[in-house]
Every structure is written in C-alpha cells, then in structure tokens.
Short mmCIF file of C-alpha atoms in Angstrom, two decimals:
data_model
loop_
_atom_site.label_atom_id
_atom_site.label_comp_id
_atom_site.label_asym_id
_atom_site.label_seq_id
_atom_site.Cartn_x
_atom_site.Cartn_y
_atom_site.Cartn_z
CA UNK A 1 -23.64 45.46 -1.21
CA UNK A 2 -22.74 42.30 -2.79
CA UNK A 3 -21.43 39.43 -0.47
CA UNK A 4 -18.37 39.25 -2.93
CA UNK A 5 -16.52 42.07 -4.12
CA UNK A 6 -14.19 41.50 -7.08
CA UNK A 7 -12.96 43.93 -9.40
CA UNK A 8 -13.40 43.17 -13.19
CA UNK A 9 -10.17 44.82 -14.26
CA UNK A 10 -8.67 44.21 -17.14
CA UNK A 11 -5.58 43.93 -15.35
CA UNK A 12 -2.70 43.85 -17.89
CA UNK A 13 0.97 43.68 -17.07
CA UNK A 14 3.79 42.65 -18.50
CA UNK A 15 5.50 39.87 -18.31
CA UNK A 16 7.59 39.03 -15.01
CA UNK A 17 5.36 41.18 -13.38
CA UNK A 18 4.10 40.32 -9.83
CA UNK A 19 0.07 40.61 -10.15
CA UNK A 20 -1.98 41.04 -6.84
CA UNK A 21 -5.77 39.60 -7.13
CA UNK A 22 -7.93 40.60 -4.60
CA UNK A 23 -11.58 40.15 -3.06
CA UNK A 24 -13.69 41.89 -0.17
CA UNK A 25 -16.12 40.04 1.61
CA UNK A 26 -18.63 41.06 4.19
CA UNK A 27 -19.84 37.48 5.28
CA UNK A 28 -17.99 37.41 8.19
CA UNK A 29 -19.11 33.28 8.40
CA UNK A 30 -17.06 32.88 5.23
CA UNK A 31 -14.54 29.74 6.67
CA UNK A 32 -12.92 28.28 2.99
CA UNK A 33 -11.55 30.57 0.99
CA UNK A 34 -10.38 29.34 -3.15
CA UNK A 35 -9.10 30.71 -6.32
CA UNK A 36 -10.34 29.40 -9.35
CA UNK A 37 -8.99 30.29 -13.39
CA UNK A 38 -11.02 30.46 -16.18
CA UNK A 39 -9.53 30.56 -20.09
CA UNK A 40 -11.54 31.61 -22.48
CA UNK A 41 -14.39 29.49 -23.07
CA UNK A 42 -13.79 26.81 -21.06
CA UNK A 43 -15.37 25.91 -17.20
CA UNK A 44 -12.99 27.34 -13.50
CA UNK A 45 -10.33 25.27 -12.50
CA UNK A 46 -9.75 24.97 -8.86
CA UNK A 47 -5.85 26.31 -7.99
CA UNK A 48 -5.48 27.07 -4.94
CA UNK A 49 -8.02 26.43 -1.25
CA UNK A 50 -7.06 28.06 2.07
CA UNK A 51 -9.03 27.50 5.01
CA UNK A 52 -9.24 30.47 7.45
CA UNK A 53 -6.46 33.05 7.89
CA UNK A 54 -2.62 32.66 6.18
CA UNK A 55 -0.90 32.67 3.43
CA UNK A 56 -0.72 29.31 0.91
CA UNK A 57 2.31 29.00 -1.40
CA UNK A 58 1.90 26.66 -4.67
CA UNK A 59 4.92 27.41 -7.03
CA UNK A 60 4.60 30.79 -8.88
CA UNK A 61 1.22 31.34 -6.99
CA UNK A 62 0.55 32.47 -3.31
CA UNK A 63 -2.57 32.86 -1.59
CA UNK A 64 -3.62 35.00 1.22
CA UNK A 65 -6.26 35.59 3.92
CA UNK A 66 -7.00 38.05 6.19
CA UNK A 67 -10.29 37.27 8.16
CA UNK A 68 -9.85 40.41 10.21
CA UNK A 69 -10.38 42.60 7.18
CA UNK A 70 -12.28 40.39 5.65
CA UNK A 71 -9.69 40.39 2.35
CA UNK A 72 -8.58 37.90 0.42
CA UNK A 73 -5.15 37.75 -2.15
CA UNK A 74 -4.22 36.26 -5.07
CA UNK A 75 -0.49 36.51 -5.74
CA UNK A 76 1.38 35.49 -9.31
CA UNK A 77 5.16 35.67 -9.49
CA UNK A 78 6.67 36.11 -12.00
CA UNK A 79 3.52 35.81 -14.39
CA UNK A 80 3.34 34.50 -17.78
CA UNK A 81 1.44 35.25 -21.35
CA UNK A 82 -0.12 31.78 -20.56
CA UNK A 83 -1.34 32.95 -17.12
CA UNK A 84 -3.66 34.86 -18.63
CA UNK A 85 -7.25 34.29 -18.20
CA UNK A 86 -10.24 35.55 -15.05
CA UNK A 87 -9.71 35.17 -12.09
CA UNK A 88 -12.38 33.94 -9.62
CA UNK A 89 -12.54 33.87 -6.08
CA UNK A 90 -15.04 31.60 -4.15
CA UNK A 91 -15.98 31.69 -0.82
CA UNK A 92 -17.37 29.49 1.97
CA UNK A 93 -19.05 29.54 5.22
CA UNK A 94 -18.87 27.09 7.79
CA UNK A 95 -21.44 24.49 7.85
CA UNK A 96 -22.35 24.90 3.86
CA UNK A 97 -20.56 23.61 0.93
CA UNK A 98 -21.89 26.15 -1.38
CA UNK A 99 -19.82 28.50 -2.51
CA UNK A 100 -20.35 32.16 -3.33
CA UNK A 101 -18.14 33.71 -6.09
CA UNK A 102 -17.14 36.80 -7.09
CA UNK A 103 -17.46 38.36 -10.65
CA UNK A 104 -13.81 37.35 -11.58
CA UNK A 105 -11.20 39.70 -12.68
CA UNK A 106 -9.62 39.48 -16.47
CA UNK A 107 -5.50 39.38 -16.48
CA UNK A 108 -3.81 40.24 -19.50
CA UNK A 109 -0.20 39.45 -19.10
CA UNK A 110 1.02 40.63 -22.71
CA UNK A 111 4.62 39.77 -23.73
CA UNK B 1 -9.66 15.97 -9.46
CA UNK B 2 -12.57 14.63 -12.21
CA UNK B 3 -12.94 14.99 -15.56
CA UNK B 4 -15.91 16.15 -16.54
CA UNK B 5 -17.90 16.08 -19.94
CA UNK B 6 -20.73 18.34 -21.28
CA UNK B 7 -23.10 18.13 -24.19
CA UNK B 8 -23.93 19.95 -26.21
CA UNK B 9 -20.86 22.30 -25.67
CA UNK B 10 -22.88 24.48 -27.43
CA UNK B 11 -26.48 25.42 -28.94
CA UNK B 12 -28.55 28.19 -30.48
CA UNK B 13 -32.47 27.76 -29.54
CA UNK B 14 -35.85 29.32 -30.55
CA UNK B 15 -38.10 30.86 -27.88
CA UNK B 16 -40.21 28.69 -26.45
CA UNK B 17 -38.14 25.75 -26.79
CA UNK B 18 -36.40 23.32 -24.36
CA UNK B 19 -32.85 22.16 -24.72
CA UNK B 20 -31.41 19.09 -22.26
CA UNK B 21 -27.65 19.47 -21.09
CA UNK B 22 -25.78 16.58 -20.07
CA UNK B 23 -22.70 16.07 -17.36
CA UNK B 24 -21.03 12.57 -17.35
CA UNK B 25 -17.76 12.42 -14.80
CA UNK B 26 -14.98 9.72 -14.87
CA UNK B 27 -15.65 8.31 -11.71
CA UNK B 28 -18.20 7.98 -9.07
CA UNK B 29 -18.87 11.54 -6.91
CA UNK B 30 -21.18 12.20 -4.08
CA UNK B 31 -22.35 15.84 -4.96
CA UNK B 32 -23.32 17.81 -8.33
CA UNK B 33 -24.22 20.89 -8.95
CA UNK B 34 -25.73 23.31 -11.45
CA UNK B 35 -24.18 26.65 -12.56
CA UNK B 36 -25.64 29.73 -14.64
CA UNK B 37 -22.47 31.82 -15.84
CA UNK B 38 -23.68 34.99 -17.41
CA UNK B 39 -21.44 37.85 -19.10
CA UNK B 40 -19.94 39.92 -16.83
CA UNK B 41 -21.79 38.26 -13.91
CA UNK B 42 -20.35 36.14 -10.91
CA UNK B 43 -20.98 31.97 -11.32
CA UNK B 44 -24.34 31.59 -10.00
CA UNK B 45 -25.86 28.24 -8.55
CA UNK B 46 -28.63 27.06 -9.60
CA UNK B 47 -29.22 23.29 -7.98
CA UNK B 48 -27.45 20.50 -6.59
CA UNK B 49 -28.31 17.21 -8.44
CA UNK B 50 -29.09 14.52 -5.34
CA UNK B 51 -28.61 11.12 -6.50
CA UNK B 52 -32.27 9.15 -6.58
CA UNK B 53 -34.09 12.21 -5.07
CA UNK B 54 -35.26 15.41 -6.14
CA UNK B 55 -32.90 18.19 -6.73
CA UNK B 56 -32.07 21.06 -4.26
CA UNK B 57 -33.13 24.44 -5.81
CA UNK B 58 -31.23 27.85 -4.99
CA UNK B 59 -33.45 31.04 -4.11
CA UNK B 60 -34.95 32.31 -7.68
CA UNK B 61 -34.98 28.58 -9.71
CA UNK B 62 -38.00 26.05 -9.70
CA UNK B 63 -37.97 23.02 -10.99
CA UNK B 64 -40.89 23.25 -13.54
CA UNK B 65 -38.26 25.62 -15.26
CA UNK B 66 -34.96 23.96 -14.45
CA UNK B 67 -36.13 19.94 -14.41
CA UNK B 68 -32.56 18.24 -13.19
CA UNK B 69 -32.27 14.18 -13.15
CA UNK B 70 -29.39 12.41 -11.81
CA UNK B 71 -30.08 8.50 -12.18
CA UNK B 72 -26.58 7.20 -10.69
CA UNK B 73 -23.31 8.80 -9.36
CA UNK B 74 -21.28 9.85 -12.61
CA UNK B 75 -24.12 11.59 -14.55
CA UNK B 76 -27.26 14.41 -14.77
CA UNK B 77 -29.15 16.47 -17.06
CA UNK B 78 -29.92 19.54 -16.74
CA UNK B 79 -33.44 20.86 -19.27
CA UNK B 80 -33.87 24.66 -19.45
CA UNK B 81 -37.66 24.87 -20.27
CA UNK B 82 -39.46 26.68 -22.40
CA UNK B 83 -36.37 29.25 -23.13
CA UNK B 84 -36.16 33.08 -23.86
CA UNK B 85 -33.56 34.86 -24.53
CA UNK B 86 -32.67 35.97 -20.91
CA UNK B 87 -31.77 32.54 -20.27
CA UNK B 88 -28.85 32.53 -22.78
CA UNK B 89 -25.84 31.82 -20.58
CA UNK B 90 -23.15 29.63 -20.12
CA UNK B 91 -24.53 26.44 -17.84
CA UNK B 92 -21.47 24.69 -16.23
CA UNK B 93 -21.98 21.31 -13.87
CA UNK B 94 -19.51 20.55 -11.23
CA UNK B 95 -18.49 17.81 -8.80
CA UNK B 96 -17.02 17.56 -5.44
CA UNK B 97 -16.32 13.98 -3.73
CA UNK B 98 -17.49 13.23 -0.06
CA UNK B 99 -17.30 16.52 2.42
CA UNK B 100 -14.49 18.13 0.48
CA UNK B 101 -15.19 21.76 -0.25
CA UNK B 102 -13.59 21.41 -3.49
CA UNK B 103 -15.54 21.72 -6.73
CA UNK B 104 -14.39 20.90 -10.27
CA UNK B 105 -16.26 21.76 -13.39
CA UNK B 106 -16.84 20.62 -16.72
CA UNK B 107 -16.29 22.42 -19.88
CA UNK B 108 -19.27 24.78 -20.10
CA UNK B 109 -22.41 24.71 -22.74
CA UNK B 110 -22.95 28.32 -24.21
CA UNK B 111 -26.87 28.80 -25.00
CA UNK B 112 -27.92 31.22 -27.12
CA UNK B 113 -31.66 31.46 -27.49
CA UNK B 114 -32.97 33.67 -30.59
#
C-alpha cells in the first residue's frame, strides 16, 4: 500500500460544477498537508497548505483535513474550463520537510 | 513565491550519454531540491542540492548517477549520467526559503533518451 493514495481520474464535469479532490494516507505522522496544480507541461504550483486538521478557504477553492481518517479534500466551486489541469496532493510529517505526493488526479472541466 | 528557470526545457539523448540540467531562481533560497516526474507516476525526489556541500540523496539515487552541484544560493545542476531510456522523465527543481514547508518549482525539462 502506497503512503499516498490518489485517484488518477479523469474527472470531467461541467462547468459550475462543484469538484471534490481527494487523498488517503496511511502515515499517520503526516503534519502539513498541500495541494498543488499542474497544466500541461509545465512544473506544480503550490495553491493551497493546511497544517493539521480543518478546513482552508481561498476564493473558489477550499481545503480540508481530517487526521482521524486520515483523508484529505480538495474542493472547487464553481469550477472553470481554465481550472483544468492534475491535481496533486503532498504530504508532510512532522520533523521533515520532504514531501510525499500522490499520483495526481486529471480534471477536465469542459464547457 | 520564486521564479524559477530550467534549461534545457527540453532534450532528446542517445544511450549512453550525459545531459546537464540547470535551475537558476530570482532570489537567494536556503533549500533545493531534485524531482523525477514520470508518466502516470507520483513526483518523486531525488536529492536536495546543499549549498557548498555534497548533495542529500533519496533511497534508490547515487551520486555517480545523479552528480548535483550547487555553487551559491540561486542556482544547481543537475547531470543524469550515462542515460537509458528508463531515465526519460520529466526532472523538475524546486525551492523553499528558510523552514517553510512550502516548495515552488520551475518549469520542468522533458528527457527523452533514444
């Protein structure tokens, strides 16, 4: 069992849609939890870091932790043609700044 | 955030052959690091660049295959050594600054070795 479960997808909705993005873990040391996007040739960008259990709210995007199940949530209101891209989640333990990533899943948000 | 620059972005090599990435950032940053991104497959590490000492290999990489310099605080190199074709991947440096857990990364360079 990988550390880091992520499903691949393709994911497509349309859009408006609400999209959920998820990730099972089994590190239970895991302490900093982030979402990263990826377009199409070109390297993750960082958009949203949540530290332990809770939800984090950035405009259109909310993220969410639940240490007790060891589940983490990506949320997209609202989502956009230009929102898609994969969608990695990366994962922390306490006393490490090496992260541990998941496979990333593909959104397709199609107009 | 950092912006970060890569070169070659991309490059097809012959077996046996050695190809040198590079990573310049903007500004001054404490830690790099060293990604393999292969289809399909999560972003793995493969170093962190240490600034005027010897890099800090992940489980599975050695240096003699993966040589890494960083001579000051804004740039490294990264040499994938005597290639085959199971080392064509995307390579992808990153930065963080001081103890933040937050890593940024550069643009990617896709290597196709024939």
């Amino acid at each position: 069992q990988k550390e880091v479960e992520q499903d691949p997808g393709p994911l497509s909705v349309p859009e408006g849609a609400i999209v959920s993005l998820n990730c099972t873990y089994s590190n239970s040391a895991f302490q900093y939890f982030m979402w990263y996007r990826q377009y199409s040739r070109k390297g993750p960008e960082l958009l949203m870091y949540t530290y332990s259990s809770g939800n984090k709210e950035d405009g259109r995007f909310t993220a969410q932790v639940d240490k007790s199940s060891k589940y983490i949530s990506l949320f997209i209101r609202d989502s956009q043609p230009s929102d898609s891209a994969t969608y990695l989640c990366a994962m922390i333990p306490g006393g490490s700044y090496i992260p541990t990533f998941g496979r990333g899943t593909s959104l397709i948000v199609h107009p | 955030s950092a912006v970060i620059s890569q070169k070659p972005s991309r490059d097809i090599c012959q077996r046996g052959t050695s190809l040198t990435i590079q990573c310049q950032v903007d500004s001054q940053v404490t830690m790099m690091f060293w990604y393999r991104q292969q289809p399909g497959q999560s972003l793995t590490l493969i170093a962190t660049a240490n600034q005027g000492s010897e890099a800090t290999y992940e489980s599975g990489f050695v240096i003699d295959k993966f040589p890494i310099s960083r001579p000051n605080l804004t740039f490294s190199t990264l040499t994938v050594s005597n290639m085959s074709p199971e080392d064509s991947s995307i390579y992808l440096c990153s930065v963080a600054r001081g103890s933040s857990y937050e890593q940024y990364f550069g643009p990617g360079t896709r290597l196709t070795v024939t």
